[in-house]
C-alpha positions as a printed NumPy array, in Angstrom:
array([[185.619, 239.079, 129.826],
       [185.788, 239.779, 133.55 ],
       [183.627, 238.963, 136.549],
       [183.249, 241.264, 139.55 ],
       [182.66 , 239.732, 142.961],
       [181.239, 241.848, 145.787],
       [182.229, 240.8  , 149.312],
       [179.981, 241.306, 152.338],
       [180.547, 240.758, 156.055],
       [178.165, 238.948, 158.421],
       [176.127, 242.096, 159.013],
       [175.662, 242.652, 155.271],
       [178.122, 245.565, 155.006],
       [180.179, 245.763, 151.845],
       [183.876, 244.92 , 152.203],
       [184.717, 245.777, 148.618],
       [184.979, 244.097, 145.244],
       [187.344, 241.816, 143.364],
       [187.575, 241.733, 139.59 ],
       [188.653, 238.39 , 138.146],
       [189.129, 236.935, 134.691],
       [186.055, 235.05 , 133.488],
       [188.271, 231.981, 133.101],
       [188.661, 231.777, 136.906],
       [186.958, 228.598, 138.063],
       [187.785, 228.29 , 141.737],
       [188.17 , 230.822, 144.518],
       [189.556, 229.817, 147.878],
       [186.546, 230.687, 150.03 ],
       [188.492, 230.073, 153.24 ],
       [190.838, 232.93 , 152.302],
       [187.843, 235.215, 151.799],
       [186.448, 234.142, 155.169],
       [189.771, 235.061, 156.791],
       [189.289, 238.675, 155.663],
       [185.767, 238.696, 157.071],
       [183.722, 237.93 , 153.952],
       [180.657, 235.808, 154.684],
       [178.68 , 236.393, 151.487],
       [179.594, 237.126, 147.908],
       [177.638, 238.526, 144.981],
       [178.751, 237.831, 141.422],
       [178.285, 240.382, 138.63 ],
       [179.142, 239.851, 134.98 ]])
């Protein structure tokens, strides 16, 4: 099973998506912030 994470900037514009294995427990949020992501949405 996989999980898709949508990344959004401060203004709410989509930056793209990441697809990760469902067994992923921890994402380095600081790394996502460095690419401009301020919000994430998780889709199963």
